[in-house]
């Protein structure tokens, strides 16, 4: 039977004439036997039977224990045994590389050297993966001459307590008379991005003597010289170095290596003319030999069906083996030619699978040079230096032999030349010179001794030691020392922001030492503030775990000062506007970095001043959802600013970007209906609320911003479009249960969702709540839509639905809960509907969960989060790495939207307004909050007809003119600071008490403000 019988014989998913309620009335509960349980929903006039093939249970049957776990504070989970194997907590600074604190306290991953590994290889990406330990590093404790390493080889009883950004590991062993605790972290201080972007990790070791007698104690750290690993095996004249530095209270060992020379050599001073091998602009491959089906009979003309956007090719044609998707294979071989120039240059993209997806240079039939793509569709220039092959006969062979993900290759513009192609492309593919040349430092923040070896070769591993002095530790006493690991590898293609402040890793370690008390205090203060909450421990763990993505290979902070990001670790470049639409973590914790992206990308390098289009990857490509989200992000960044400077300097371009969207709303009815490229890597056509709700929210944000800059005419324009769009949406897209897509399938047969229940259908409404814009659709319909998403998209066990509809990529396994991207509970699923429909993405889950919580669906929202938490339990996989198209996927940082929803947090920095409306346990609630210049704790208690709310500032400062609190308590109200009343005017509006101060108030760290009601 077909995968699904069509819902409408007219092939037009309009709900104007034929509604789901009509179908249900027609169905009468009948069933049809077709080898599987299908429900007949109705019979159309032409005899077409409308059937249901939907396996998500409407009733979730959640246990009492499950429901209790959702809201109970509980105890902080401590991981031991088998669970330790998968743990990899990022413990480097923001955008300084990627370094894991593993479950036994060892360090893994070690991607500090300007190179990261792409890990999206089918089911392997969503698995319990071994964490590589490629650099010898660690600590030892010697007791009366017997040495124990602080890892699983030295202690049998190890526990890990993760409170991101801090990990605490405890070590005990019957054969060791002392207990050891290690606290490890990189400085992480919200609103202080510079000190949170240090290339350093701090290790605080505390030893307790439980032996009952005095012992001689020695603590030491060891570190391998891993600088310039790429030179191992062919170092030439290069040497490595290890130097010691001893100052009062500071002892450091620094590893380094000599620089290298250009692998391409120097181009000729008088280059000869270029010799073209192939530009693929013709209607056929000419004399090239074609084998297999991957390449077809002629060059491609750009992006092929089902493929992500292909860029970077020259002219109109290229080799693109995605002809039938990644399942086809083949080879394309050139005629023989003579090598007569110094370089062979070409452009290449596609899969990074050496030997299987590649371009090869053949001499005498043997491969002598080879290159691959980088798991991205963009073609970059590459080059082979072939001076040693001058005069030889050769061929070019393009190979596609892989059939899995990224099983294709893109090639264009092959030529012989005495000139190198653009160095930027070569740097992007190969890295700049000395990519992994830099320095590593291990420092002791006390007097001690460090190894030194002035100059040595690359043969064998050199592991040096930093030793603290011997301590005579009495029974029952403790002794503590602190180490710092610092790094500095400045030769990233775009440089590192940290290189603006530190010459080498010794300077990094010295800065940490000089500022240790402040850095340690503020990092722990944030940890304590965040975890001092009435919210469940498991939930706090989960929502903060994804923040660690900022401290991985997903992010880059360039020497120019520009902040830039991949979607996931080295996956899909350009701080993509649509994936980063979901993220709220960086915006709330480090708003200066978000403003950086808006200033330098969205309204800077990625902005088209002629049209107002915001390039989705700082390029010339349009993403409808990303364009809408850019307006919303601009408004959010204004709200999280201390003043209106951000809005004023960007308003002209914000307005142009919104006008660009308005032009796509061709008839001015408030609904965008033309091609809508989006985060699902396809285009939606016709009216829908995925893009539509974002557009309406963007119009509302535009209206509010226009009011603030006194652009009354544009504010009215945005308001009128918004009102029209909201009304038209309800008439055309509401099916009685949820919002659908109206699409003409006679024109657009693939990658649409039609009558499907899309989890993201109310994305813009969730965004509107995050920035205080209220409802964009009627509240009762919004809640009903969310209830339908819960009913039709979230499964306590994905097994049954995924057995019927296998996912393209598994991000949840049988027995695990998850929220499906899209389902078709009333039929109408086409053969090739919206991409990724059967997958589970944590970023969408958090987005939907946060929205549900805003609307009062707390149990449902927390259940979605709990499902994520259980999938990422360390007995299954790394709890600090939520994957999608790569590791540490940025969409997962939507988790902070859940956190703000739980407290009902609203904030307008320039206006000095703050508000809270706790969605859970409002009678006894406590949670952290962040503002433009400070952060602290909001707490509230309601009892005996009285409500007392407190804003306690922990760090920085908070400027206030107004406080808004959800309150059903009647009676008088007062605001108190240090026990004294503050002059304020009170009003009640929409179930809230609003206190407006007669004079602006500045709250400083260590001070608190109380509001008493009743």
mmCIF file of C-alpha atoms in Angstrom, residues 99-403:
data_model
loop_
_atom_site.group_PDB
_atom_site.id
_atom_site.type_symbol
_atom_site.label_atom_id
_atom_site.label_comp_id
_atom_site.label_asym_id
_atom_site.label_seq_id
_atom_site.Cartn_x
_atom_site.Cartn_y
_atom_site.Cartn_z
ATOM 1 C CA UNK A 99 38.456 20.230 26.279
ATOM 2 C CA UNK A 100 36.500 17.700 28.332
ATOM 3 C CA UNK A 101 36.576 17.004 32.034
ATOM 4 C CA UNK A 102 35.882 13.280 32.045
ATOM 5 C CA UNK A 103 34.102 11.279 34.690
ATOM 6 C CA UNK A 104 37.281 10.120 36.421
ATOM 7 C CA UNK A 105 38.834 13.587 36.400
ATOM 8 C CA UNK A 106 41.086 13.010 33.415
ATOM 9 C CA UNK A 107 41.001 15.385 30.462
ATOM 10 C CA UNK A 108 39.718 14.223 27.088
ATOM 11 C CA UNK A 109 39.006 15.500 23.607
ATOM 12 C CA UNK A 110 41.941 18.001 23.587
ATOM 13 C CA UNK A 111 40.764 19.954 20.553
ATOM 14 C CA UNK A 112 42.708 23.082 21.465
ATOM 15 C CA UNK A 113 44.943 23.057 18.418
ATOM 16 C CA UNK A 114 42.658 24.740 15.858
ATOM 17 C CA UNK A 115 41.324 21.459 14.534
ATOM 18 C CA UNK A 116 38.046 19.755 15.415
ATOM 19 C CA UNK A 117 36.612 16.386 14.477
ATOM 20 C CA UNK A 118 33.219 16.191 12.789
ATOM 21 C CA UNK A 119 31.227 13.417 14.462
ATOM 22 C CA UNK A 120 27.928 13.166 12.574
ATOM 23 C CA UNK A 121 28.459 9.701 11.169
ATOM 24 C CA UNK A 122 25.020 8.081 11.212
ATOM 25 C CA UNK A 123 23.948 6.314 14.416
ATOM 26 C CA UNK A 124 27.474 6.778 15.799
ATOM 27 C CA UNK A 125 26.740 10.408 16.560
ATOM 28 C CA UNK A 126 23.917 9.427 18.919
ATOM 29 C CA UNK A 127 25.787 6.809 20.893
ATOM 30 C CA UNK A 128 27.808 6.237 24.012
ATOM 31 C CA UNK A 129 31.145 7.081 22.444
ATOM 32 C CA UNK A 130 34.599 6.647 23.901
ATOM 33 C CA UNK A 131 36.235 9.979 24.687
ATOM 34 C CA UNK A 132 39.750 10.198 23.215
ATOM 35 C CA UNK A 133 42.614 10.929 25.599
ATOM 36 C CA UNK A 134 45.320 11.990 23.174
ATOM 37 C CA UNK A 135 47.476 14.083 25.505
ATOM 38 C CA UNK A 136 49.160 12.729 28.604
ATOM 39 C CA UNK A 137 47.959 14.933 31.445
ATOM 40 C CA UNK A 138 46.857 14.529 35.026
ATOM 41 C CA UNK A 139 47.713 14.685 38.686
ATOM 42 C CA UNK A 140 49.260 12.362 41.191
ATOM 43 C CA UNK A 141 49.132 12.134 44.952
ATOM 44 C CA UNK A 142 52.007 10.383 46.695
ATOM 45 C CA UNK A 143 51.521 9.259 50.281
ATOM 46 C CA UNK A 144 54.571 8.026 52.147
ATOM 47 C CA UNK A 145 56.254 7.324 48.835
ATOM 48 C CA UNK A 146 53.394 5.439 47.158
ATOM 49 C CA UNK A 147 51.949 7.239 44.115
ATOM 50 C CA UNK A 148 48.324 7.227 42.970
ATOM 51 C CA UNK A 149 47.084 8.856 39.775
ATOM 52 C CA UNK A 150 43.881 10.840 40.008
ATOM 53 C CA UNK A 151 41.935 8.760 37.524
ATOM 54 C CA UNK A 152 40.390 5.307 37.295
ATOM 55 C CA UNK A 153 43.823 3.652 37.155
ATOM 56 C CA UNK A 154 44.784 5.067 40.544
ATOM 57 C CA UNK A 155 41.510 4.941 42.488
ATOM 58 C CA UNK A 156 38.701 2.415 42.529
ATOM 59 C CA UNK A 157 36.047 4.578 44.181
ATOM 60 C CA UNK A 158 35.434 7.699 42.089
ATOM 61 C CA UNK A 159 32.375 9.940 41.963
ATOM 62 C CA UNK A 160 31.532 12.866 39.706
ATOM 63 C CA UNK A 161 29.319 15.792 40.661
ATOM 64 C CA UNK A 162 28.517 17.958 37.676
ATOM 65 C CA UNK A 163 27.220 21.474 38.225
ATOM 66 C CA UNK A 164 28.150 23.133 34.995
ATOM 67 C CA UNK A 165 30.451 25.045 34.700
ATOM 68 C CA UNK A 166 32.065 23.211 37.634
ATOM 69 C CA UNK A 167 32.863 19.542 38.007
ATOM 70 C CA UNK A 168 33.778 17.984 41.347
ATOM 71 C CA UNK A 169 35.467 14.574 41.430
ATOM 72 C CA UNK A 170 36.028 12.618 44.643
ATOM 73 C CA UNK A 171 38.626 9.853 44.971
ATOM 74 C CA UNK A 172 38.747 7.091 47.572
ATOM 75 C CA UNK A 173 40.509 3.761 47.679
ATOM 76 C CA UNK A 174 41.120 1.234 50.434
ATOM 77 C CA UNK A 175 44.810 1.161 49.458
ATOM 78 C CA UNK A 176 45.204 4.925 49.821
ATOM 79 C CA UNK A 177 45.169 6.483 53.304
ATOM 80 C CA UNK A 178 43.892 9.858 52.075
ATOM 81 C CA UNK A 179 40.802 11.115 50.266
ATOM 82 C CA UNK A 180 41.149 13.565 47.390
ATOM 83 C CA UNK A 181 38.670 16.004 45.933
ATOM 84 C CA UNK A 182 39.290 17.843 42.685
ATOM 85 C CA UNK A 183 37.213 20.833 41.610
ATOM 86 C CA UNK A 184 37.746 21.723 37.942
ATOM 87 C CA UNK A 185 36.394 24.572 35.838
ATOM 88 C CA UNK A 186 37.221 27.331 33.441
ATOM 89 C CA UNK A 187 36.217 30.781 34.664
ATOM 90 C CA UNK A 188 32.565 31.258 33.743
ATOM 91 C CA UNK A 189 30.997 34.537 34.836
ATOM 92 C CA UNK A 190 27.777 35.715 33.186
ATOM 93 C CA UNK A 191 28.024 39.271 31.787
ATOM 94 C CA UNK A 192 31.838 38.995 31.845
ATOM 95 C CA UNK A 193 32.584 37.454 28.454
ATOM 96 C CA UNK A 194 36.275 38.352 28.447
ATOM 97 C CA UNK A 195 37.097 36.416 31.610
ATOM 98 C CA UNK A 196 34.731 33.632 30.536
ATOM 99 C CA UNK A 197 36.745 33.318 27.328
ATOM 100 C CA UNK A 198 40.097 32.496 28.906
ATOM 101 C CA UNK A 199 42.052 29.595 27.389
ATOM 102 C CA UNK A 200 42.543 28.051 30.796
ATOM 103 C CA UNK A 201 41.236 25.436 33.208
ATOM 104 C CA UNK A 202 41.596 25.607 36.978
ATOM 105 C CA UNK A 203 42.091 22.521 39.150
ATOM 106 C CA UNK A 204 41.668 22.810 42.915
ATOM 107 C CA UNK A 205 42.937 19.725 44.743
ATOM 108 C CA UNK A 206 42.102 19.087 48.379
ATOM 109 C CA UNK A 207 43.517 16.123 50.282
ATOM 110 C CA UNK A 208 42.111 14.899 53.603
ATOM 111 C CA UNK A 209 44.118 12.565 55.790
ATOM 112 C CA UNK A 210 41.795 9.838 57.100
ATOM 113 C CA UNK A 211 44.581 7.449 58.051
ATOM 114 C CA UNK A 212 44.762 8.240 61.764
ATOM 115 C CA UNK A 213 48.437 9.124 61.513
ATOM 116 C CA UNK A 214 50.691 11.805 60.027
ATOM 117 C CA UNK A 215 51.658 11.168 56.392
ATOM 118 C CA UNK A 216 54.149 12.658 53.974
ATOM 119 C CA UNK A 217 52.159 14.065 51.083
ATOM 120 C CA UNK A 218 53.334 15.083 47.608
ATOM 121 C CA UNK A 219 51.036 16.501 44.926
ATOM 122 C CA UNK A 220 52.156 16.880 41.327
ATOM 123 C CA UNK A 221 50.798 17.525 37.860
ATOM 124 C CA UNK A 222 52.125 16.185 34.570
ATOM 125 C CA UNK A 223 51.664 17.383 30.990
ATOM 126 C CA UNK A 224 52.880 16.129 27.634
ATOM 127 C CA UNK A 225 54.289 18.532 25.050
ATOM 128 C CA UNK A 226 51.581 18.163 22.395
ATOM 129 C CA UNK A 227 52.511 21.300 20.443
ATOM 130 C CA UNK A 228 52.927 20.888 16.681
ATOM 131 C CA UNK A 229 51.727 17.300 16.607
ATOM 132 C CA UNK A 230 51.258 17.632 12.864
ATOM 133 C CA UNK A 231 55.055 17.712 12.513
ATOM 134 C CA UNK A 232 55.572 14.324 14.141
ATOM 135 C CA UNK A 233 57.172 12.015 11.601
ATOM 136 C CA UNK A 234 58.458 14.870 9.435
ATOM 137 C CA UNK A 235 59.743 17.613 11.737
ATOM 138 C CA UNK A 236 62.624 18.777 9.570
ATOM 139 C CA UNK A 237 64.798 21.087 11.636
ATOM 140 C CA UNK A 238 62.047 21.928 14.084
ATOM 141 C CA UNK A 239 62.478 21.380 17.815
ATOM 142 C CA UNK A 240 60.253 21.318 20.856
ATOM 143 C CA UNK A 241 60.996 23.203 24.057
ATOM 144 C CA UNK A 242 60.042 23.031 27.725
ATOM 145 C CA UNK A 243 60.851 25.933 30.012
ATOM 146 C CA UNK A 244 60.327 26.435 33.728
ATOM 147 C CA UNK A 245 59.350 29.656 35.432
ATOM 148 C CA UNK A 246 59.615 30.039 39.199
ATOM 149 C CA UNK A 247 58.231 33.117 40.900
ATOM 150 C CA UNK A 248 57.084 33.640 44.436
ATOM 151 C CA UNK A 249 53.841 31.674 44.779
ATOM 152 C CA UNK A 250 53.879 30.680 41.116
ATOM 153 C CA UNK A 251 55.658 27.771 39.430
ATOM 154 C CA UNK A 252 55.041 27.000 35.765
ATOM 155 C CA UNK A 253 56.178 24.626 33.021
ATOM 156 C CA UNK A 254 55.573 25.786 29.440
ATOM 157 C CA UNK A 255 55.784 23.550 26.373
ATOM 158 C CA UNK A 256 56.245 24.975 22.864
ATOM 159 C CA UNK A 257 57.575 24.085 19.398
ATOM 160 C CA UNK A 258 59.365 25.815 16.547
ATOM 161 C CA UNK A 259 57.352 27.226 13.672
ATOM 162 C CA UNK A 260 57.079 25.561 10.287
ATOM 163 C CA UNK A 261 57.326 26.782 6.686
ATOM 164 C CA UNK A 262 54.722 26.938 3.917
ATOM 165 C CA UNK A 263 53.771 23.450 2.646
ATOM 166 C CA UNK A 264 53.013 24.913 -0.793
ATOM 167 C CA UNK A 265 56.373 26.606 -1.203
ATOM 168 C CA UNK A 266 56.860 29.994 -2.852
ATOM 169 C CA UNK A 267 55.089 30.699 -6.156
ATOM 170 C CA UNK A 268 57.214 31.795 -9.132
ATOM 171 C CA UNK A 269 58.088 35.458 -9.497
ATOM 172 C CA UNK A 270 57.191 35.239 -13.220
ATOM 173 C CA UNK A 271 54.290 32.786 -13.404
ATOM 174 C CA UNK A 272 53.336 31.180 -16.693
ATOM 175 C CA UNK A 273 49.774 31.267 -17.968
ATOM 176 C CA UNK A 274 47.088 28.997 -16.519
ATOM 177 C CA UNK A 275 46.214 25.712 -18.247
ATOM 178 C CA UNK A 276 42.546 24.800 -17.846
ATOM 179 C CA UNK A 277 41.807 21.125 -17.301
ATOM 180 C CA UNK A 278 38.011 21.397 -16.867
ATOM 181 C CA UNK A 279 35.452 24.044 -15.900
ATOM 182 C CA UNK A 280 32.332 21.841 -16.416
ATOM 183 C CA UNK A 281 30.399 24.566 -18.224
ATOM 184 C CA UNK A 282 29.424 22.372 -21.167
ATOM 185 C CA UNK A 283 26.381 20.176 -21.797
ATOM 186 C CA UNK A 284 28.382 16.987 -21.284
ATOM 187 C CA UNK A 285 31.557 15.702 -19.658
ATOM 188 C CA UNK A 286 33.272 15.559 -23.065
ATOM 189 C CA UNK A 287 36.166 13.103 -23.105
ATOM 190 C CA UNK A 288 35.909 12.292 -19.408
ATOM 191 C CA UNK A 289 35.053 8.661 -18.613
ATOM 192 C CA UNK A 290 31.860 8.270 -16.597
ATOM 193 C CA UNK A 291 31.278 5.198 -14.421
ATOM 194 C CA UNK A 292 28.266 4.477 -12.232
ATOM 195 C CA UNK A 293 25.229 6.684 -11.719
ATOM 196 C CA UNK A 294 26.393 9.322 -9.266
ATOM 197 C CA UNK A 295 27.511 11.906 -11.833
ATOM 198 C CA UNK A 296 24.829 11.525 -14.471
ATOM 199 C CA UNK A 297 25.552 12.295 -18.106
ATOM 200 C CA UNK A 298 26.396 15.981 -17.772
ATOM 201 C CA UNK A 299 27.553 18.530 -15.219
ATOM 202 C CA UNK A 300 25.053 19.761 -12.625
ATOM 203 C CA UNK A 301 23.713 23.294 -12.665
ATOM 204 C CA UNK A 302 24.010 24.005 -8.945
ATOM 205 C CA UNK A 303 21.984 22.534 -6.094
ATOM 206 C CA UNK A 304 20.202 19.230 -6.784
ATOM 207 C CA UNK A 305 16.857 18.020 -5.426
ATOM 208 C CA UNK A 306 16.912 17.361 -1.687
ATOM 209 C CA UNK A 307 20.365 18.855 -1.272
ATOM 210 C CA UNK A 308 21.411 21.676 1.014
ATOM 211 C CA UNK A 309 22.318 24.851 -0.835
ATOM 212 C CA UNK A 310 25.505 24.477 -2.891
ATOM 213 C CA UNK A 311 27.682 27.574 -3.133
ATOM 214 C CA UNK A 312 31.189 28.527 -4.220
ATOM 215 C CA UNK A 313 31.255 27.049 -7.726
ATOM 216 C CA UNK A 314 32.326 29.163 -10.707
ATOM 217 C CA UNK A 315 29.958 29.896 -13.569
ATOM 218 C CA UNK A 316 26.859 27.733 -14.019
ATOM 219 C CA UNK A 317 28.198 24.177 -14.012
ATOM 220 C CA UNK A 318 30.023 21.834 -11.637
ATOM 221 C CA UNK A 319 30.473 18.185 -10.775
ATOM 222 C CA UNK A 320 27.870 17.282 -8.148
ATOM 223 C CA UNK A 321 27.349 13.602 -7.334
ATOM 224 C CA UNK A 322 24.174 14.139 -5.281
ATOM 225 C CA UNK A 323 22.196 13.305 -8.412
ATOM 226 C CA UNK A 324 20.123 10.591 -6.718
ATOM 227 C CA UNK A 325 20.974 11.518 -3.168
ATOM 228 C CA UNK A 326 23.802 9.977 -1.181
ATOM 229 C CA UNK A 327 22.929 6.453 -2.267
ATOM 230 C CA UNK A 328 24.451 6.565 -5.754
ATOM 231 C CA UNK A 329 28.104 5.847 -6.563
ATOM 232 C CA UNK A 330 30.455 6.316 -9.473
ATOM 233 C CA UNK A 331 33.721 7.663 -10.855
ATOM 234 C CA UNK A 332 34.625 10.413 -13.282
ATOM 235 C CA UNK A 333 38.069 10.210 -14.906
ATOM 236 C CA UNK A 334 39.747 12.785 -17.125
ATOM 237 C CA UNK A 335 41.776 12.177 -20.263
ATOM 238 C CA UNK A 336 45.530 11.998 -19.733
ATOM 239 C CA UNK A 337 47.451 15.282 -19.613
ATOM 240 C CA UNK A 338 51.040 16.388 -18.956
ATOM 241 C CA UNK A 339 51.886 18.151 -15.712
ATOM 242 C CA UNK A 340 53.440 21.443 -16.816
ATOM 243 C CA UNK A 341 52.801 23.905 -13.994
ATOM 244 C CA UNK A 342 53.758 24.043 -10.293
ATOM 245 C CA UNK A 343 50.248 23.641 -8.890
ATOM 246 C CA UNK A 344 46.985 21.937 -9.764
ATOM 247 C CA UNK A 345 44.173 24.097 -8.410
ATOM 248 C CA UNK A 346 40.515 23.147 -8.022
ATOM 249 C CA UNK A 347 37.400 23.865 -6.015
ATOM 250 C CA UNK A 348 35.950 21.107 -3.839
ATOM 251 C CA UNK A 349 33.064 20.559 -1.418
ATOM 252 C CA UNK A 350 30.888 17.705 -0.199
ATOM 253 C CA UNK A 351 31.791 14.804 2.053
ATOM 254 C CA UNK A 352 34.932 14.400 4.115
ATOM 255 C CA UNK A 353 35.528 10.708 3.471
ATOM 256 C CA UNK A 354 39.096 10.113 2.272
ATOM 257 C CA UNK A 355 39.339 7.521 -0.471
ATOM 258 C CA UNK A 356 35.572 7.378 -0.918
ATOM 259 C CA UNK A 357 34.471 10.957 -1.572
ATOM 260 C CA UNK A 358 37.433 12.708 -3.144
ATOM 261 C CA UNK A 359 39.325 14.114 -6.083
ATOM 262 C CA UNK A 360 42.529 12.236 -6.926
ATOM 263 C CA UNK A 361 45.576 12.918 -9.065
ATOM 264 C CA UNK A 362 46.691 9.713 -10.808
ATOM 265 C CA UNK A 363 50.153 9.068 -12.199
ATOM 266 C CA UNK A 364 50.638 5.713 -13.884
ATOM 267 C CA UNK A 365 47.211 4.766 -12.550
ATOM 268 C CA UNK A 366 48.219 5.313 -8.920
ATOM 269 C CA UNK A 367 46.907 7.980 -6.566
ATOM 270 C CA UNK A 368 49.662 10.495 -5.793
ATOM 271 C CA UNK A 369 47.516 13.341 -4.438
ATOM 272 C CA UNK A 370 44.008 13.391 -2.978
ATOM 273 C CA UNK A 371 41.593 15.870 -1.412
ATOM 274 C CA UNK A 372 38.113 15.723 0.102
ATOM 275 C CA UNK A 373 35.355 18.127 1.066
ATOM 276 C CA UNK A 374 34.705 19.210 4.642
ATOM 277 C CA UNK A 375 31.163 17.863 5.086
ATOM 278 C CA UNK A 376 29.709 21.062 3.698
ATOM 279 C CA UNK A 377 28.181 21.899 0.326
ATOM 280 C CA UNK A 378 30.270 25.041 -0.148
ATOM 281 C CA UNK A 379 33.164 24.613 -2.591
ATOM 282 C CA UNK A 380 36.511 26.033 -1.497
ATOM 283 C CA UNK A 381 39.719 26.377 -3.461
ATOM 284 C CA UNK A 382 42.402 23.790 -2.842
ATOM 285 C CA UNK A 383 45.735 23.075 -4.477
ATOM 286 C CA UNK A 384 48.345 20.374 -4.964
ATOM 287 C CA UNK A 385 51.976 21.359 -5.248
ATOM 288 C CA UNK A 386 53.254 19.151 -8.106
ATOM 289 C CA UNK A 387 56.734 20.512 -8.873
ATOM 290 C CA UNK A 388 58.188 17.049 -8.258
ATOM 291 C CA UNK A 389 55.868 15.587 -10.918
ATOM 292 C CA UNK A 390 56.737 18.018 -13.705
ATOM 293 C CA UNK A 391 56.620 16.395 -17.163
ATOM 294 C CA UNK A 392 54.736 13.293 -16.031
ATOM 295 C CA UNK A 393 51.517 12.080 -17.595
ATOM 296 C CA UNK A 394 48.565 12.286 -15.204
ATOM 297 C CA UNK A 395 44.780 12.056 -14.877
ATOM 298 C CA UNK A 396 42.180 13.564 -12.577
ATOM 299 C CA UNK A 397 39.723 11.131 -11.027
ATOM 300 C CA UNK A 398 36.650 12.213 -9.054
ATOM 301 C CA UNK A 399 35.343 9.454 -6.778
ATOM 302 C CA UNK A 400 31.970 8.842 -5.100
ATOM 303 C CA UNK A 401 31.933 5.451 -3.374
ATOM 304 C CA UNK A 402 30.215 6.174 -0.022
ATOM 305 C CA UNK A 403 26.455 5.770 0.372
#
